[in-house]
GROMACS .gro file of C-alpha atoms in nm:
model
  440
    1MET     CA    1   6.059  10.468   4.548
    2GLU     CA    2   6.446  10.463   4.512
    3SER     CA    3   6.687  10.377   4.722
    4THR     CA    4   6.988  10.564   4.751
    5VAL     CA    5   7.352  10.572   4.876
    6THR     CA    6   7.525  10.890   4.970
    7VAL     CA    7   7.778  11.028   5.258
    8ASP     CA    8   7.712  11.238   5.571
    9PRO     CA    9   7.879  11.558   5.538
   10SER     CA   10   7.975  11.565   5.889
   11ASP     CA   11   8.179  11.286   5.874
   12GLY     CA   12   8.218  11.158   5.562
   13ARG     CA   13   8.029  10.781   5.640
   14PRO     CA   14   7.834  10.640   5.357
   15THR     CA   15   7.437  10.637   5.457
   16LYS     CA   16   7.104  10.470   5.298
   17ARG     CA   17   6.901  10.752   5.276
   18PRO     CA   18   6.957  11.101   5.343
   19GLY     CA   19   6.714  11.232   5.626
   20TYR     CA   20   6.638  11.538   5.877
   21GLY     CA   21   6.894  11.409   6.136
   22GLN     CA   22   7.170  11.385   5.909
   23LEU     CA   23   7.084  11.693   5.725
   24LEU     CA   24   7.081  11.851   6.093
   25ARG     CA   25   7.459  11.733   6.159
   26THR     CA   26   7.581  11.929   5.870
   27PRO     CA   27   7.872  12.141   6.001
   28ARG     CA   28   7.749  12.493   6.152
   29ALA     CA   29   7.382  12.441   6.000
   30TRP     CA   30   7.251  12.543   6.350
   31THR     CA   31   7.432  12.886   6.354
   32PHE     CA   32   7.179  13.017   6.073
   33LEU     CA   33   6.889  12.804   6.119
   34LEU     CA   34   6.794  12.903   6.458
   35PRO     CA   35   6.840  13.277   6.422
   36GLY     CA   36   6.683  13.210   6.060
   37PHE     CA   37   6.358  13.048   6.240
   38ALA     CA   38   6.321  13.380   6.499
   39ALA     CA   39   6.390  13.610   6.201
   40ARG     CA   40   6.116  13.415   5.980
   41LEU     CA   41   5.879  13.364   6.212
   42PRO     CA   42   5.742  13.790   6.189
   43PHE     CA   43   5.644  13.703   5.826
   44ALA     CA   44   5.346  13.493   5.926
   45MET     CA   45   5.248  13.699   6.176
   46LEU     CA   46   5.256  14.022   5.977
   47THR     CA   47   4.909  13.984   5.759
   48ILE     CA   48   4.706  13.880   6.044
   49SER     CA   49   4.850  14.136   6.272
   50LEU     CA   50   4.797  14.427   6.051
   51VAL     CA   51   4.402  14.307   5.980
   52GLN     CA   52   4.369  14.284   6.336
   53LEU     CA   53   4.482  14.650   6.438
   54VAL     CA   54   4.302  14.783   6.142
   55GLN     CA   55   4.015  14.620   6.144
   56HIS     CA   56   4.007  14.705   6.526
   57THR     CA   57   4.054  15.142   6.465
   58THR     CA   58   3.852  15.127   6.159
   59GLY     CA   59   3.569  14.881   6.169
   60SER     CA   60   3.598  14.754   5.851
   61TYR     CA   61   3.773  14.441   5.698
   62GLY     CA   62   3.755  14.568   5.407
   63VAL     CA   63   4.003  14.865   5.498
   64ALA     CA   64   4.204  14.616   5.691
   65GLY     CA   65   4.261  14.415   5.420
   66ALA     CA   66   4.348  14.679   5.158
   67VAL     CA   67   4.606  14.800   5.381
   68ALA     CA   68   4.746  14.464   5.445
   69ALA     CA   69   4.727  14.396   5.089
   70VAL     CA   70   4.942  14.714   5.016
   71ALA     CA   71   5.212  14.572   5.225
   72GLY     CA   72   5.207  14.207   4.997
   73VAL     CA   73   5.200  14.402   4.678
   74SER     CA   74   5.494  14.590   4.804
   75MET     CA   75   5.651  14.297   4.913
   76ALA     CA   76   5.615  14.101   4.629
   77LEU     CA   77   5.768  14.380   4.384
   78LEU     CA   78   6.086  14.470   4.577
   79ALA     CA   79   6.138  14.132   4.754
   80PRO     CA   80   6.319  14.016   4.435
   81GLN     CA   81   6.516  14.303   4.396
   82ALA     CA   82   6.659  14.255   4.761
   83GLY     CA   83   6.691  13.927   4.660
   84LYS     CA   84   6.894  13.975   4.342
   85LEU     CA   85   7.096  14.238   4.536
   86ALA     CA   86   7.188  13.950   4.809
   87ASP     CA   87   7.308  13.740   4.519
   88ARG     CA   88   7.528  14.032   4.433
   89PHE     CA   89   7.653  14.209   4.752
   90GLY     CA   90   7.596  13.989   4.992
   91GLN     CA   91   7.308  13.916   5.229
   92ARG     CA   92   7.450  14.062   5.541
   93ALA     CA   93   7.466  14.393   5.325
   94VAL     CA   94   7.099  14.356   5.240
   95LEU     CA   95   6.994  14.243   5.550
   96VAL     CA   96   7.104  14.463   5.797
   97PRO     CA   97   6.958  14.817   5.673
   98GLY     CA   98   6.684  14.613   5.549
   99VAL     CA   99   6.538  14.493   5.909
  100LEU     CA  100   6.618  14.825   6.054
  101LEU     CA  101   6.382  15.016   5.785
  102HIS     CA  102   6.144  14.729   5.854
  103SER     CA  103   6.087  14.808   6.226
  104ALA     CA  104   6.068  15.194   6.151
  105ALA     CA  105   5.824  15.121   5.942
  106VAL     CA  106   5.618  14.911   6.129
  107ALA     CA  107   5.626  15.164   6.430
  108LEU     CA  108   5.517  15.405   6.214
  109LEU     CA  109   5.196  15.243   6.095
  110THR     CA  110   5.121  15.112   6.473
  111VAL     CA  111   5.123  15.483   6.555
  112LEU     CA  112   4.879  15.622   6.287
  113ALA     CA  113   4.655  15.342   6.342
  114LEU     CA  114   4.643  15.408   6.692
  115THR     CA  115   4.588  15.768   6.671
  116GLY     CA  116   4.288  15.763   6.422
  117ALA     CA  117   4.553  15.917   6.139
  118PRO     CA  118   4.368  15.981   5.779
  119LEU     CA  119   4.362  15.645   5.596
  120TRP     CA  120   4.600  15.752   5.321
  121THR     CA  121   4.862  15.753   5.564
  122LEU     CA  122   4.819  15.392   5.628
  123PHE     CA  123   4.836  15.328   5.347
  124ALA     CA  124   5.136  15.484   5.282
  125ALA     CA  125   5.328  15.347   5.538
  126ALA     CA  126   5.195  15.026   5.420
  127VAL     CA  127   5.444  15.040   5.147
  128PRO     CA  128   5.761  15.068   5.334
  129THR     CA  129   5.644  14.808   5.580
  130GLY     CA  130   5.604  14.544   5.298
  131ALA     CA  131   5.870  14.652   5.083
  132SER     CA  132   6.099  14.600   5.383
  133VAL     CA  133   6.014  14.249   5.524
  134PRO     CA  134   6.336  14.061   5.534
  135GLN     CA  135   6.338  13.742   5.312
  136ILE     CA  136   6.493  13.518   5.548
  137GLY     CA  137   6.345  13.166   5.376
  138PRO     CA  138   6.528  13.271   5.026
  139MET     CA  139   6.818  13.302   5.245
  140VAL     CA  140   6.849  13.002   5.441
  141ARG     CA  141   6.781  12.814   5.118
  142SER     CA  142   7.063  12.962   4.934
  143ARG     CA  143   7.273  12.895   5.223
  144TRP     CA  144   7.186  12.520   5.238
  145ALA     CA  145   7.219  12.510   4.848
  146ALA     CA  146   7.586  12.675   4.899
  147ARG     CA  147   7.652  12.450   5.182
  148LEU     CA  148   7.541  12.098   5.018
  149GLY     CA  149   7.610  12.182   4.689
  150ASP     CA  150   7.544  11.834   4.451
  151THR     CA  151   7.441  11.597   4.681
  152PRO     CA  152   7.099  11.407   4.768
  153LEU     CA  153   7.070  11.616   5.121
  154ALA     CA  154   6.968  11.909   4.881
  155GLY     CA  155   6.677  11.727   4.841
  156THR     CA  156   6.610  11.649   5.192
  157ALA     CA  157   6.701  12.044   5.278
  158ALA     CA  158   6.424  12.143   5.021
  159ALA     CA  159   6.166  11.955   5.231
  160PHE     CA  160   6.290  12.057   5.552
  161GLU     CA  161   6.271  12.417   5.463
  162SER     CA  162   5.918  12.379   5.345
  163VAL     CA  163   5.806  12.209   5.674
  164THR     CA  164   6.016  12.526   5.860
  165ASP     CA  165   5.789  12.766   5.647
  166GLU     CA  166   5.465  12.562   5.778
  167LEU     CA  167   5.581  12.566   6.116
  168THR     CA  168   5.642  12.910   6.097
  169PHE     CA  169   5.252  12.963   5.971
  170VAL     CA  170   5.155  12.725   6.230
  171LEU     CA  171   5.265  12.985   6.517
  172GLY     CA  172   5.295  13.317   6.334
  173PRO     CA  173   4.926  13.397   6.377
  174VAL     CA  174   4.846  13.196   6.671
  175ILE     CA  175   5.079  13.388   6.868
  176ALA     CA  176   4.990  13.713   6.689
  177THR     CA  177   4.598  13.630   6.752
  178ALA     CA  178   4.680  13.585   7.102
  179LEU     CA  179   4.884  13.882   7.164
  180CYS     CA  180   4.599  14.149   6.935
  181THR     CA  181   4.314  13.968   7.127
  182GLY     CA  182   4.470  13.898   7.495
  183VAL     CA  183   4.713  14.194   7.544
  184HIS     CA  184   4.641  14.486   7.310
  185PRO     CA  185   4.505  14.513   6.905
  186ALA     CA  186   4.871  14.641   6.843
  187ALA     CA  187   5.081  14.384   7.019
  188GLY     CA  188   5.068  14.165   6.753
  189LEU     CA  189   5.262  14.410   6.494
  190ALA     CA  190   5.455  14.553   6.764
  191ALA     CA  191   5.591  14.188   6.841
  192GLU     CA  192   5.675  14.127   6.465
  193GLY     CA  193   5.906  14.413   6.431
  194ALA     CA  194   6.053  14.370   6.722
  195LEU     CA  195   6.101  14.008   6.598
  196SER     CA  196   6.269  14.095   6.298
  197LEU     CA  197   6.497  14.339   6.425
  198LEU     CA  198   6.657  14.107   6.639
  199GLY     CA  199   6.638  13.780   6.456
  200GLY     CA  200   6.745  13.953   6.146
  201LEU     CA  201   7.025  14.127   6.299
  202LEU     CA  202   7.143  13.769   6.408
  203PHE     CA  203   7.104  13.620   6.114
  204ALA     CA  204   7.297  13.835   5.934
  205ALA     CA  205   7.611  13.814   6.178
  206GLN     CA  206   7.622  13.467   6.041
  207ARG     CA  207   7.913  13.553   5.818
  208SER     CA  208   8.104  13.223   5.781
  209THR     CA  209   7.767  13.035   5.633
  210GLN     CA  210   7.721  13.327   5.389
  211PRO     CA  211   7.699  13.185   5.018
  212GLU     CA  212   8.002  13.351   4.804
  213VAL     CA  213   7.891  13.648   4.611
  214THR     CA  214   7.843  13.543   4.225
  215PRO     CA  215   7.879  13.835   3.974
  216ARG     CA  216   7.531  13.859   3.816
  217PRO     CA  217   7.630  13.945   3.434
  218ALA     CA  218   7.810  13.580   3.449
  219ALA     CA  219   7.522  13.419   3.554
  220GLY     CA  220   7.329  13.567   3.329
  221ARG     CA  221   7.538  13.471   3.010
  222ALA     CA  222   7.539  13.133   3.134
  223SER     CA  223   7.201  13.069   3.120
  224GLY     CA  224   7.105  13.236   2.836
  225THR     CA  225   6.885  13.474   2.991
  226SER     CA  226   6.888  13.856   3.068
  227GLY     CA  227   6.998  13.827   3.399
  228SER     CA  228   6.654  13.808   3.593
  229ALA     CA  229   6.532  13.444   3.672
  230LEU     CA  230   6.180  13.591   3.592
  231SER     CA  231   6.293  13.592   3.260
  232ILE     CA  232   6.283  13.214   3.256
  233THR     CA  233   5.894  13.041   3.158
  234GLY     CA  234   5.887  12.798   3.387
  235VAL     CA  235   5.991  13.053   3.712
  236ARG     CA  236   5.690  13.255   3.549
  237VAL     CA  237   5.464  12.920   3.549
  238LEU     CA  238   5.589  12.801   3.890
  239ALA     CA  239   5.529  13.245   3.988
  240VAL     CA  240   5.203  13.162   3.898
  241ALA     CA  241   5.135  12.858   4.078
  242PHE     CA  242   5.272  13.017   4.373
  243LEU     CA  243   5.051  13.311   4.354
  244GLY     CA  244   4.740  13.074   4.355
  245ILE     CA  245   4.899  12.947   4.705
  246GLY     CA  246   4.893  13.299   4.881
  247THR     CA  247   4.517  13.304   4.762
  248VAL     CA  248   4.470  12.989   4.995
  249PHE     CA  249   4.678  13.162   5.322
  250GLY     CA  250   4.525  13.542   5.264
  251GLY     CA  251   4.139  13.389   5.194
  252LEU     CA  252   4.174  13.195   5.452
  253GLN     CA  253   4.357  13.452   5.708
  254VAL     CA  254   4.037  13.692   5.669
  255SER     CA  255   3.807  13.451   5.666
  256LEU     CA  256   3.851  13.239   5.911
  257THR     CA  257   3.860  13.570   6.160
  258ALA     CA  258   3.555  13.651   6.021
  259PHE     CA  259   3.396  13.345   6.026
  260ALA     CA  260   3.479  13.284   6.381
  261GLU     CA  261   3.326  13.625   6.488
  262GLU     CA  262   3.047  13.552   6.325
  263ALA     CA  263   2.979  13.226   6.515
  264GLY     CA  264   3.027  13.449   6.829
  265HIS     CA  265   3.410  13.307   6.929
  266PRO     CA  266   3.621  13.578   6.775
  267GLY     CA  267   3.923  13.418   6.967
  268MET     CA  268   3.863  13.076   6.758
  269ASN     CA  269   4.066  13.232   6.458
  270GLY     CA  270   4.381  13.172   6.535
  271LEU     CA  271   4.319  12.789   6.620
  272LEU     CA  272   4.112  12.768   6.337
  273TYR     CA  273   4.434  12.898   6.111
  274GLY     CA  274   4.677  12.682   6.320
  275ILE     CA  275   4.498  12.363   6.233
  276PHE     CA  276   4.513  12.469   5.890
  277ALA     CA  277   4.885  12.538   5.910
  278ALA     CA  278   4.938  12.232   6.102
  279GLY     CA  279   4.810  11.995   5.816
  280ASN     CA  280   5.090  12.187   5.605
  281THR     CA  281   5.319  12.081   5.856
  282LEU     CA  282   5.244  11.719   5.901
  283ALA     CA  283   5.228  11.700   5.540
  284GLY     CA  284   5.583  11.874   5.495
  285ILE     CA  285   5.749  11.612   5.731
  286VAL     CA  286   5.567  11.317   5.572
  287TYR     CA  287   5.656  11.438   5.220
  288GLY     CA  288   6.085  11.502   5.289
  289VAL     CA  289   6.089  11.134   5.414
  290VAL     CA  290   5.981  10.942   5.086
  291ALA     CA  291   6.211  10.867   4.827
  292TRP     CA  292   5.981  10.964   4.545
  293SER     CA  293   6.038  10.792   4.218
  294VAL     CA  294   5.748  11.020   4.027
  295PRO     CA  295   5.880  11.285   3.831
  296PRO     CA  296   5.873  11.641   4.042
  297GLN     CA  297   5.644  11.797   3.761
  298ARG     CA  298   5.384  11.517   3.753
  299ARG     CA  299   5.392  11.534   4.145
  300LEU     CA  300   5.285  11.909   4.133
  301LEU     CA  301   4.992  11.891   3.898
  302VAL     CA  302   4.828  11.594   4.125
  303GLY     CA  303   4.903  11.790   4.445
  304TYR     CA  304   4.789  12.092   4.274
  305ALA     CA  305   4.417  11.935   4.203
  306ALA     CA  306   4.380  11.796   4.536
  307LEU     CA  307   4.470  12.176   4.674
  308ALA     CA  308   4.227  12.332   4.446
  309VAL     CA  309   3.954  12.045   4.489
  310THR     CA  310   3.962  12.111   4.920
  311ALA     CA  311   3.968  12.480   4.888
  312SER     CA  312   3.689  12.476   4.681
  313THR     CA  313   3.500  12.267   4.984
  314LEU     CA  314   3.603  12.587   5.260
  315TRP     CA  315   3.297  12.806   5.160
  316ALA     CA  316   2.987  12.496   5.244
  317MET     CA  317   3.119  12.426   5.558
  318PRO     CA  318   2.809  12.514   5.822
  319SER     CA  319   3.014  12.585   6.139
  320LEU     CA  320   3.355  12.581   6.312
  321ALA     CA  321   3.394  12.174   6.343
  322PRO     CA  322   3.343  12.102   5.999
  323LEU     CA  323   3.517  12.382   5.875
  324ALA     CA  324   3.830  12.276   6.085
  325VAL     CA  325   3.843  11.976   5.950
  326ALA     CA  326   3.827  12.123   5.591
  327GLY     CA  327   4.115  12.355   5.685
  328LEU     CA  328   4.325  12.075   5.793
  329LEU     CA  329   4.257  11.901   5.443
  330THR     CA  330   4.341  12.185   5.247
  331GLY     CA  331   4.667  12.269   5.457
  332LEU     CA  332   4.747  11.878   5.416
  333CYS     CA  333   4.784  11.968   5.003
  334VAL     CA  334   4.961  12.288   5.023
  335ALA     CA  335   5.296  12.150   5.186
  336PRO     CA  336   5.351  11.916   4.867
  337ALA     CA  337   5.255  12.164   4.613
  338LEU     CA  338   5.545  12.403   4.763
  339ILE     CA  339   5.805  12.183   4.826
  340THR     CA  340   5.798  12.033   4.469
  341GLY     CA  341   5.778  12.389   4.337
  342TYR     CA  342   6.069  12.495   4.517
  343THR     CA  343   6.268  12.191   4.402
  344LEU     CA  344   6.180  12.263   4.041
  345ILE     CA  345   6.256  12.595   4.042
  346ASP     CA  346   6.623  12.520   4.140
  347SER     CA  347   6.620  12.303   3.868
  348LEU     CA  348   6.566  12.593   3.616
  349VAL     CA  349   6.810  12.857   3.730
  350PRO     CA  350   7.182  12.946   3.773
  351PRO     CA  351   7.371  12.915   4.121
  352GLY     CA  352   7.372  13.311   4.087
  353ALA     CA  353   7.027  13.397   4.080
  354ARG     CA  354   6.916  13.153   4.392
  355THR     CA  355   6.801  13.416   4.619
  356GLU     CA  356   6.638  13.580   4.387
  357SER     CA  357   6.458  13.305   4.238
  358PHE     CA  358   6.338  13.173   4.568
  359THR     CA  359   6.248  13.513   4.631
  360TRP     CA  360   6.034  13.555   4.332
  361LEU     CA  361   5.805  13.224   4.489
  362THR     CA  362   5.777  13.409   4.819
  363GLY     CA  363   5.670  13.704   4.648
  364ALA     CA  364   5.401  13.545   4.442
  365VAL     CA  365   5.292  13.398   4.749
  366ALA     CA  366   5.275  13.719   4.911
  367LEU     CA  367   5.105  13.893   4.588
  368GLY     CA  368   4.851  13.615   4.604
  369GLN     CA  369   4.770  13.633   4.975
  370ALA     CA  370   4.769  14.062   4.964
  371GLY     CA  371   4.487  14.017   4.670
  372ALA     CA  372   4.288  13.767   4.830
  373VAL     CA  373   4.275  13.965   5.203
  374THR     CA  374   4.141  14.248   5.016
  375ALA     CA  375   3.885  14.006   4.791
  376SER     CA  376   3.810  13.813   5.072
  377GLY     CA  377   3.733  14.144   5.324
  378THR     CA  378   3.516  14.295   5.077
  379LEU     CA  379   3.335  13.998   5.007
  380ALA     CA  380   3.351  13.939   5.427
  381ASP     CA  381   3.180  14.299   5.476
  382ALA     CA  382   2.959  14.264   5.194
  383PHE     CA  383   2.783  13.903   5.198
  384GLY     CA  384   2.926  13.735   5.508
  385ALA     CA  385   3.245  13.535   5.594
  386ARG     CA  386   3.101  13.235   5.386
  387ALA     CA  387   3.168  13.480   5.065
  388GLY     CA  388   3.541  13.519   5.152
  389PHE     CA  389   3.619  13.138   5.088
  390ALA     CA  390   3.565  13.172   4.710
  391VAL     CA  391   3.891  13.367   4.663
  392PRO     CA  392   4.113  13.049   4.756
  393LEU     CA  393   3.869  12.844   4.544
  394GLY     CA  394   3.899  13.066   4.202
  395GLY     CA  395   4.300  13.159   4.291
  396THR     CA  396   4.366  12.757   4.333
  397VAL     CA  397   4.154  12.659   4.060
  398LEU     CA  398   4.285  12.917   3.754
  399ALA     CA  399   4.665  12.858   3.893
  400LEU     CA  400   4.570  12.480   3.826
  401VAL     CA  401   4.498  12.554   3.480
  402VAL     CA  402   4.793  12.775   3.409
  403LEU     CA  403   5.002  12.426   3.538
  404VAL     CA  404   4.825  12.225   3.325
  405ALA     CA  405   4.841  12.430   2.995
  406LEU     CA  406   5.227  12.498   3.044
  407ARG     CA  407   5.326  12.179   3.199
  408SER     CA  408   5.616  12.128   2.932
  409ARG     CA  409   5.786  12.455   3.090
  410LEU     CA  410   5.883  12.290   3.389
  411VAL     CA  411   6.108  12.029   3.222
  412PRO     CA  412   6.452  12.165   3.260
  413LYS     CA  413   6.643  12.156   2.923
  414SER     CA  414   6.944  11.908   2.898
  415GLY     CA  415   7.235  12.110   2.969
  416GLY     CA  416   7.045  12.413   3.038
  417ALA     CA  417   7.033  12.710   3.325
  418GLY     CA  418   6.971  12.493   3.600
  419ARG     CA  419   7.299  12.452   3.760
  420GLY     CA  420   7.171  12.414   4.155
  421PRO     CA  421   7.197  12.108   4.371
  422VAL     CA  422   6.886  11.988   4.218
  423ALA     CA  423   6.943  12.070   3.841
  424SER     CA  424   7.276  11.866   3.856
  425GLY     CA  425   7.136  11.563   4.034
  426GLY     CA  426   7.151  11.611   4.380
  427THR     CA  427   6.788  11.542   4.499
  428GLY     CA  428   6.774  11.235   4.723
  429ARG     CA  429   6.424  11.203   4.931
  430GLY     CA  430   6.155  11.404   4.844
  431ILE     CA  431   6.253  11.497   4.508
  432GLY     CA  432   6.232  11.232   4.250
  433HIS     CA  433   6.547  11.260   4.050
  434ARG     CA  434   6.842  11.020   4.010
  435THR     CA  435   7.127  11.111   4.121
  436PRO     CA  436   7.500  10.967   4.043
  437ALA     CA  437   7.503  10.805   4.381
  438ALA     CA  438   7.196  10.661   4.371
  439VAL     CA  439   7.158  10.252   4.376
  440ASP     CA  440   6.888  10.048   4.199
   0.00000   0.00000   0.00000
């Protein structure tokens, strides 16, 4: 491991290693972190809220999963375009109309489901619902990158953001499930729409921390790409890896719900998913406080292999207690893969494509989640809840094969496109690259 010397951005004092406390003392960080957390929490509530509501009104996990999948696919396809627009015109210009559209689409979908409208109308309403999901996580990451620049704290910020993501996946499903089972099947979706609107508008109001707009044509010339982050091979490889992680999220959301219902304890599904997400959070916290000397490409391969192995055990669990343990172990393997993936992608793209590139990864997770929700729901309906766990097994194994085969594409070329805080050397703890400020 490395011992690094950096400077606290809040007062300029040298410190031995950048930590979470030092990161949170970054001037004006809290002005976007608090509203950002409120605005990104609904992302973790959307899928399970849709599944709960549509399954209640139609009686089918397959249909519920398919509606949620349409929303996820819409988000995966259109969210990167919103990220590109945010890079070009500014986050506020994209976010304000986006959250207004999203809250209206959620309200429409809720009304259609409760009034017994034809199924095709649910699928139609799911398109704008997913397409307008606010991309708060990528926007927060872009604000960190703009504020920290080429400093070791950039790596700590990457870990902190992954921990925050996992925390939302601890709280979101639990809150949504509690609302859907304890208040009304539509309460989770209603809360998701309201939080997206209020949190998104509060986040958009923080103009002082918004990254400066970077013209995309200049970024495209600098990177040697056609102007899209997805034209970089390494970004596509990471997108496949995140697609596999999405199958874990989506497969577990549906399969745990069906498994708990089969076991006669339907209210336990939120707790089971919360245990899985708590594993993510714990692993992310620990991962972020370690000064790694192992290259991130190798860490990703090892961590992803562990994820594939643990995900392969879920289908064999005979009851709720061992399933909770297997879910916890699976969760412990997710956060390291996510953190390392975000670290690598930031080293492969130019600053003018940050929000878009982060959004491609978020969209890949959503796309994997959407496909897994549909497949797991169909399998659960046809063969029982345990069959749904075959989806995260297959998704992670296939993604691991791609990672192993194309691992050389994850190494940034010397003097290449990546000019973000990680690419230029500022990695610090949890990343594994060296910085000019590093001292052995």
